[in-house]
Short mmCIF file of C-alpha atoms (C1' of nucleotides) in Angstrom, two decimals:
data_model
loop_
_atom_site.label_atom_id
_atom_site.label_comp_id
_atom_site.label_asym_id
_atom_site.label_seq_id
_atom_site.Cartn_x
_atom_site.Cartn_y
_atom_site.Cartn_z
CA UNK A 17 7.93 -6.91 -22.69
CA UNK A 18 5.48 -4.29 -23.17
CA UNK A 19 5.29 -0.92 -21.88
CA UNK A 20 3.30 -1.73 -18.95
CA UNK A 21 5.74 -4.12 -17.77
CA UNK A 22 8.43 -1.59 -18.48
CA UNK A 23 7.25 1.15 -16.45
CA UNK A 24 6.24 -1.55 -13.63
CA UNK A 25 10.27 -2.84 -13.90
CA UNK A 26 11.51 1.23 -13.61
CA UNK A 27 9.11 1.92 -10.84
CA UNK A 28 10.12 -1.43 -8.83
CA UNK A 29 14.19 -0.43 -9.53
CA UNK A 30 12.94 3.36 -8.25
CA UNK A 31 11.91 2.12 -5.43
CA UNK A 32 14.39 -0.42 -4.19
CA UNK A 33 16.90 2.43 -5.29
CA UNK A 34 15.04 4.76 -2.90
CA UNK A 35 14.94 2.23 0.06
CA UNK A 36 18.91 1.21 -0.13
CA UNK A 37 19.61 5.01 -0.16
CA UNK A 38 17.38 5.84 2.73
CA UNK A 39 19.03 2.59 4.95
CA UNK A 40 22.58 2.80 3.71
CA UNK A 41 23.09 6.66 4.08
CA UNK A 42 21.32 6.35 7.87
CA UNK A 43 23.36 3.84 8.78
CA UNK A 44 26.93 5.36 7.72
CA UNK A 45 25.89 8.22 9.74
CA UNK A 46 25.00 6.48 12.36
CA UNK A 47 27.93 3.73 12.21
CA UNK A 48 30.50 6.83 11.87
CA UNK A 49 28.89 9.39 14.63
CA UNK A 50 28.39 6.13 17.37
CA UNK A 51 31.04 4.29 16.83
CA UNK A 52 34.08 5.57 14.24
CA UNK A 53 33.03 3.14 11.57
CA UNK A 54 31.56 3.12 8.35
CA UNK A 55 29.12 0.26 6.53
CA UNK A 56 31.90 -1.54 5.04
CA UNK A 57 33.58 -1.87 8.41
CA UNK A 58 30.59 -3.16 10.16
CA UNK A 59 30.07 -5.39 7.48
CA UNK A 60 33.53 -6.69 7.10
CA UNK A 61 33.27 -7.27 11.04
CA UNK A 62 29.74 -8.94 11.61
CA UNK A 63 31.08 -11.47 8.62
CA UNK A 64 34.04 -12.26 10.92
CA UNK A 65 32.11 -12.60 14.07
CA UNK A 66 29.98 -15.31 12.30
CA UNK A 67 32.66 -17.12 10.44
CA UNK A 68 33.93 -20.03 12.43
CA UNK A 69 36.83 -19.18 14.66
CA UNK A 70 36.41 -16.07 13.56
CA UNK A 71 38.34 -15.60 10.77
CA UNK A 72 38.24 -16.49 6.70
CA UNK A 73 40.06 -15.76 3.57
CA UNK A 74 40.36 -12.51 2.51
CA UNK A 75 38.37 -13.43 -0.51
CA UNK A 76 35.28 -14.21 0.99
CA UNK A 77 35.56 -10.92 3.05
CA UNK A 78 35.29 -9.08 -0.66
CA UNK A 79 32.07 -11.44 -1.95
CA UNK A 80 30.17 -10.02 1.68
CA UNK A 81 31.44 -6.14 1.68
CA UNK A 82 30.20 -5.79 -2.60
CA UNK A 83 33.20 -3.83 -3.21
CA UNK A 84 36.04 -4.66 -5.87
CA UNK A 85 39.12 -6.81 -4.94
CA UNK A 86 41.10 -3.48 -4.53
CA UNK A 87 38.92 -1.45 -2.58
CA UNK A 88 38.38 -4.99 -0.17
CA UNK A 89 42.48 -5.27 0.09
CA UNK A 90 42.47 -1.93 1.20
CA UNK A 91 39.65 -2.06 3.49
CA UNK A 92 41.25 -4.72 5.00
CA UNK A 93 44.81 -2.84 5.35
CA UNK A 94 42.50 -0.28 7.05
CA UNK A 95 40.96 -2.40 9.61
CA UNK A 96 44.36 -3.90 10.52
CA UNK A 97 45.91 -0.56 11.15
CA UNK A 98 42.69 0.11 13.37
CA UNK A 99 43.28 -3.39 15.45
CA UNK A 100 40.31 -4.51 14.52
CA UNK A 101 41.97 -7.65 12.54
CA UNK A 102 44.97 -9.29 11.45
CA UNK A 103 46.32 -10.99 8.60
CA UNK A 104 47.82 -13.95 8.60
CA UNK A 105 49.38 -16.48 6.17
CA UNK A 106 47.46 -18.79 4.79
CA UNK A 107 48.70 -21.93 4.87
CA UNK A 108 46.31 -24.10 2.71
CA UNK A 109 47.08 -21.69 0.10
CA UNK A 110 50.11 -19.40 0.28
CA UNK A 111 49.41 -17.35 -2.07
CA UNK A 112 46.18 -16.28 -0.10
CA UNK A 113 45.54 -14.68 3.58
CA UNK A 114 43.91 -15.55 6.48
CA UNK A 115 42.08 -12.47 8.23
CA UNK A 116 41.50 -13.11 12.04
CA UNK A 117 39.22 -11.12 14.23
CA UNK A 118 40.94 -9.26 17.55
CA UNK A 119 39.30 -8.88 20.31
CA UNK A 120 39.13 -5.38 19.75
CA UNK A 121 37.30 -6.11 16.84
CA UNK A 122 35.08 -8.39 18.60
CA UNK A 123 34.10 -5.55 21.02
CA UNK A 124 33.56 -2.74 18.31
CA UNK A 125 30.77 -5.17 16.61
CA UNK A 126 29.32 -5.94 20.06
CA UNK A 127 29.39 -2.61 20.33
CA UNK A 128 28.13 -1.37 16.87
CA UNK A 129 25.42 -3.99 16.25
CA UNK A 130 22.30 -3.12 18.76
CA UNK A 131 23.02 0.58 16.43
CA UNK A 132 23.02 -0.97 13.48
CA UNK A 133 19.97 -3.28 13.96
CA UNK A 134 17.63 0.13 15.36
CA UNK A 135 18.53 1.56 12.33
CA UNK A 136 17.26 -1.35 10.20
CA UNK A 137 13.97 -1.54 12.43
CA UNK A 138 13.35 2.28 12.05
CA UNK A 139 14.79 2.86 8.35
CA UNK A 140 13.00 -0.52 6.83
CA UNK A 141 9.99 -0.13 8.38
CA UNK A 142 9.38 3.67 7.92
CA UNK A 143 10.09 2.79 3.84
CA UNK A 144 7.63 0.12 4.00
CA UNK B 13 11.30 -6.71 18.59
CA UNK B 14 12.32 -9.85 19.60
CA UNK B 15 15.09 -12.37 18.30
CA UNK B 16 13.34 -13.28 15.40
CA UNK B 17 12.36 -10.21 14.36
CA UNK B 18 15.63 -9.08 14.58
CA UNK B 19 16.46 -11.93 12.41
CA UNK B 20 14.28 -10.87 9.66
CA UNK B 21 15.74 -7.61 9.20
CA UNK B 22 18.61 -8.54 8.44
CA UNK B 23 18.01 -11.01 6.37
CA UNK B 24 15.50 -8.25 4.48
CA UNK B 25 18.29 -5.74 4.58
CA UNK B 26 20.73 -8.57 3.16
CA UNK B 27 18.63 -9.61 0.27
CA UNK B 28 18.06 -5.58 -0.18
CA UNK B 29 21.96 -5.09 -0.69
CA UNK B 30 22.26 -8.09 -2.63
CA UNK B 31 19.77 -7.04 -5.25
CA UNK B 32 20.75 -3.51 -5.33
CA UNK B 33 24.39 -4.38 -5.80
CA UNK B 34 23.74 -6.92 -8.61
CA UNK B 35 21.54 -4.39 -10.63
CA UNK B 36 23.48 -1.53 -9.80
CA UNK B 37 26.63 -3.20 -10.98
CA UNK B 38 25.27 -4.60 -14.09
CA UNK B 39 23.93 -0.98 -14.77
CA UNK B 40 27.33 0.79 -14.07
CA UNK B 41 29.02 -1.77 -16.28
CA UNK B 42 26.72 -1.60 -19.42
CA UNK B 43 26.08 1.50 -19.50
CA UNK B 44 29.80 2.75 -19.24
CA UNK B 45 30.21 0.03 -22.01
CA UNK B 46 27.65 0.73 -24.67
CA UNK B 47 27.23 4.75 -23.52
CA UNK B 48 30.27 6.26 -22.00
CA UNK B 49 27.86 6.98 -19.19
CA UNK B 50 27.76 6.08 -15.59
CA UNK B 51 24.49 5.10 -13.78
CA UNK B 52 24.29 8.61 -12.11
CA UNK B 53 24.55 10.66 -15.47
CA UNK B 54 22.12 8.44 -16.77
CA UNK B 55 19.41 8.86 -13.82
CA UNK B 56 20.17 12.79 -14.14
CA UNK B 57 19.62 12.37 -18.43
CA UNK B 58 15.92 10.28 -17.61
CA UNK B 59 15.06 13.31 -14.77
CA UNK B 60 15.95 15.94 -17.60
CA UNK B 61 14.19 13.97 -19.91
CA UNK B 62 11.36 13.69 -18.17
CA UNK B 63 10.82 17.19 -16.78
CA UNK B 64 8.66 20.31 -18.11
CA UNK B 65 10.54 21.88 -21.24
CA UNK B 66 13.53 18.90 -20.80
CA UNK B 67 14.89 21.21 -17.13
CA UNK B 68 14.96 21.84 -13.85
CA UNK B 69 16.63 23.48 -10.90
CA UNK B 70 20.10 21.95 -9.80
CA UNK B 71 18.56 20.80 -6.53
CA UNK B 72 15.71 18.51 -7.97
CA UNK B 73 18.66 16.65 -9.69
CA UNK B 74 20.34 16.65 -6.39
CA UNK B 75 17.62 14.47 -5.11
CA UNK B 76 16.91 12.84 -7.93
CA UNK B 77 20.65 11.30 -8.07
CA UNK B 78 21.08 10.18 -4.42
CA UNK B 79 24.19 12.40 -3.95
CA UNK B 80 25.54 14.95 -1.75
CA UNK B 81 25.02 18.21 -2.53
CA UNK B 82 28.38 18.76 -3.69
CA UNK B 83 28.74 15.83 -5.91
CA UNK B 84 25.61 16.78 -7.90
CA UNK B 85 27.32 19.84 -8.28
CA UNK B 86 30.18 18.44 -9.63
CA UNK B 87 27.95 15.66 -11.71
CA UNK B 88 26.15 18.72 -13.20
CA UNK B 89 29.64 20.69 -14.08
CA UNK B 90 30.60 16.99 -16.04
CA UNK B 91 27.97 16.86 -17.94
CA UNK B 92 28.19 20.24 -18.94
CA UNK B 93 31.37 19.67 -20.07
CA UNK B 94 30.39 16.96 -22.21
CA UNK B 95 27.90 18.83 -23.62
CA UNK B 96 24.81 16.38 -21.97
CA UNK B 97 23.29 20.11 -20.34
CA UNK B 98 23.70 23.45 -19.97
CA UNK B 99 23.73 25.71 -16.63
CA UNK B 100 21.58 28.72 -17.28
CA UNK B 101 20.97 31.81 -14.48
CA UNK B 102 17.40 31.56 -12.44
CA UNK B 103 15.69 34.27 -12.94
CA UNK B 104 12.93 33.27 -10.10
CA UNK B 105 15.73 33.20 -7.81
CA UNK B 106 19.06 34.26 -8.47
CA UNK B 107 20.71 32.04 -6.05
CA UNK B 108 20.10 28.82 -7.99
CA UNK B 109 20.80 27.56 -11.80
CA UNK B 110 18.45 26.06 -13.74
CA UNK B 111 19.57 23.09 -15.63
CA UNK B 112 18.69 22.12 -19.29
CA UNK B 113 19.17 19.11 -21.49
CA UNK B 114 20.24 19.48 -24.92
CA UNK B 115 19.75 17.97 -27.86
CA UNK B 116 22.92 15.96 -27.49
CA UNK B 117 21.49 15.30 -23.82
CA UNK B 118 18.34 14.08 -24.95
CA UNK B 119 20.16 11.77 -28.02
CA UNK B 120 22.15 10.19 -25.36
CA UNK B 121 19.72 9.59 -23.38
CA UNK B 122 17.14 8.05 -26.06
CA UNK B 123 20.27 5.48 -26.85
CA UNK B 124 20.85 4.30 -23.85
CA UNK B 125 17.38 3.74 -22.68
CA UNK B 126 16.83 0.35 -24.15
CA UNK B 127 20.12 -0.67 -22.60
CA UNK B 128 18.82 0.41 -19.37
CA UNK B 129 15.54 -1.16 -19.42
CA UNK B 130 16.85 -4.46 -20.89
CA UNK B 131 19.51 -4.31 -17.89
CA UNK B 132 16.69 -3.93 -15.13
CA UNK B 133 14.50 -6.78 -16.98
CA UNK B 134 17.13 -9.49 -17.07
CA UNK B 135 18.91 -8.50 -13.22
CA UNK B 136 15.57 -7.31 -11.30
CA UNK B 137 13.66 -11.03 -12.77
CA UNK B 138 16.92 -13.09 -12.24
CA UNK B 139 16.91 -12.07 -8.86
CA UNK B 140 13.48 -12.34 -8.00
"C1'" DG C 7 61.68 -30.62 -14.42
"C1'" DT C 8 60.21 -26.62 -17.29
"C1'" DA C 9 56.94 -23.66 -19.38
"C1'" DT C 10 52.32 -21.75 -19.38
"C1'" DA C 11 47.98 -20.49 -17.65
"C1'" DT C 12 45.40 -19.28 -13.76
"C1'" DA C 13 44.46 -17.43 -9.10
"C1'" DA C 14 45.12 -14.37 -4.64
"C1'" DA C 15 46.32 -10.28 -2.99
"C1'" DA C 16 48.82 -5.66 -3.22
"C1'" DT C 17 49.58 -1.25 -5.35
"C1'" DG C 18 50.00 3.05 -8.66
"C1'" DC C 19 46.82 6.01 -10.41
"C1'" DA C 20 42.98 8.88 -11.80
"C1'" DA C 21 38.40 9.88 -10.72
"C1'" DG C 22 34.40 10.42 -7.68
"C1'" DC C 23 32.66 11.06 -3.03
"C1'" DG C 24 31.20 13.58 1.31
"C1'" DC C 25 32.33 17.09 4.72
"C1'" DA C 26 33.22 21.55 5.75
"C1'" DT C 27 33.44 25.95 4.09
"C1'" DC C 28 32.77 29.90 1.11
"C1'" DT C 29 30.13 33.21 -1.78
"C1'" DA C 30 26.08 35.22 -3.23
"C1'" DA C 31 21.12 35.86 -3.09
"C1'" DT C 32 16.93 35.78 -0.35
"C1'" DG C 33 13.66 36.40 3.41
"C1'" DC C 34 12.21 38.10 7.62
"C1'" DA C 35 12.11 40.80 11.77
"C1'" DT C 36 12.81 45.05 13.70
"C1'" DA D 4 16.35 50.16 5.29
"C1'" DT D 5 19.23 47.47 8.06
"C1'" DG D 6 20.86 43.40 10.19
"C1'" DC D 7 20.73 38.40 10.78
"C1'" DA D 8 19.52 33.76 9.69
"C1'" DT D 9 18.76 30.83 5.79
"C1'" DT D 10 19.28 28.79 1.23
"C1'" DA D 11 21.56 27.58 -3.53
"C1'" DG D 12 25.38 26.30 -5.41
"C1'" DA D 13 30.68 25.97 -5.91
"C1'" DT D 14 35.07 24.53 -4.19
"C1'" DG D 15 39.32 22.89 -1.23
"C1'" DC D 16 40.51 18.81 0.91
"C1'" DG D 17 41.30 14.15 2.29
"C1'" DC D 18 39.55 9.56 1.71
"C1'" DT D 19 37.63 5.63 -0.87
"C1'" DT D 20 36.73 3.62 -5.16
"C1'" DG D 21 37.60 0.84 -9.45
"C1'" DC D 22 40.76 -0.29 -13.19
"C1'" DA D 23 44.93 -1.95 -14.66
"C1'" DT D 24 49.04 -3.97 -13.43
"C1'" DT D 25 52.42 -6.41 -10.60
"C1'" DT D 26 53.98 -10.02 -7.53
"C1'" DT D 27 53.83 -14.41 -5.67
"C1'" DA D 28 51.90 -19.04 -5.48
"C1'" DT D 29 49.44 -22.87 -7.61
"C1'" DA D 30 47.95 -26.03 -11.18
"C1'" DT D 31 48.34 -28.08 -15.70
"C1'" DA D 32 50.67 -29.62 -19.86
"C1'" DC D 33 54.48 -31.41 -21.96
#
DNA sequence: GTATATAAAATGCAAGCGCATCTAATGCAT
DNA sequence: ATGCATTAGATGCGCTTGCATTTTATATAC
């Protein structure tokens, strides 16, 4: 690796740095001031609307939302108290959960995603 | 924008995330590691570093770092306390501070360089 | 069967974050 | 010069985060 390829590998971290920020930050605000939700939330609930029957282990809920296992338990905690899911037990594996969608939660992504996909189409594009 | 369009984004936001969590986390993790520094302190250290006369006014680093306004703040007041800057008055305008690195700044920073560049080389090729 | 290692999820805890607000300095219009 | 809107930065507050640990269930070895 020589310094060329150095300063190319900074500038290409720069700039995908530059682009996340510019998307993620525009869609919190946008997810929290339209519909009472953060990017984790929508996230957690778009996974759930695609999973079949609408509902998977809690542990595949923390490999979509990037976050640690604690910070996804408690996420998940959250969104129960909200009615947007429920846990259940997992039978296959008892020492695991099953997290089911409402239909509350069903609505809110309904709801959320036509916001969350015009902020991709303006933020993406804008950043090139 | 049509179905497929829509599609797209997402899929270009997805891979987005992806790659900025995988790098991001790898960063976080080595750094704190090796340095004792998080990925923001180090971002703030290469600004400092790279800056007339090794400073600059608070609210360049505020953009630099992709934080609030207040958690630069507090970022800067942490790194002052471990002795990575110091806060001096602005004499062009006596509102703002003007941050400088110091030599125990600019050592830090000259460490954990290589561990940052070799970080970005092995996560940014490994995920394409 | 019993012990041991591993895995899933929950939780105590300290630290960092953003929002709203506050203080102090500046700029601008009258 | 005086008053009002604006800007830089600091801070109180509540929430979210990750780390380390605990609890409960599973799998493996003996």
């Amino acid at each position: 690796m020589d310094a060329g390829d150095e300063g190319q590998l900074v500038k290409e971290w720069h700039d995908l740095v530059v682009r996340h920020a510019v998307v993620h930050q525009s869609l919190e605000r946008e997810l929290q001031a339209r519909h009472g939700i953060g990017v984790s939330e929508f996230e957690a609930l778009e996974a759930l609307a695609c999973s079949e029957n609408t509902q998977c282990r809690a542990q595949d809920l923390t490999d979509v939302v990037h976050l640690s296992q604690s910070a996804a338990s408690r996420l998940i905690a959250r969104m129960e108290r909200e009615g947007f899911l429920e846990r259940a037990l997992c039978e296959a594996d008892r020492r695991g959960i099953l997290v089911v969608l409402t239909d509350e939660g069903r609505e809110r992504h309904l709801e959320a995603q036509p916001t969350h996909r015009s902020v991709l189409a303006r933020t993406l594009r804008e950043t090139g």
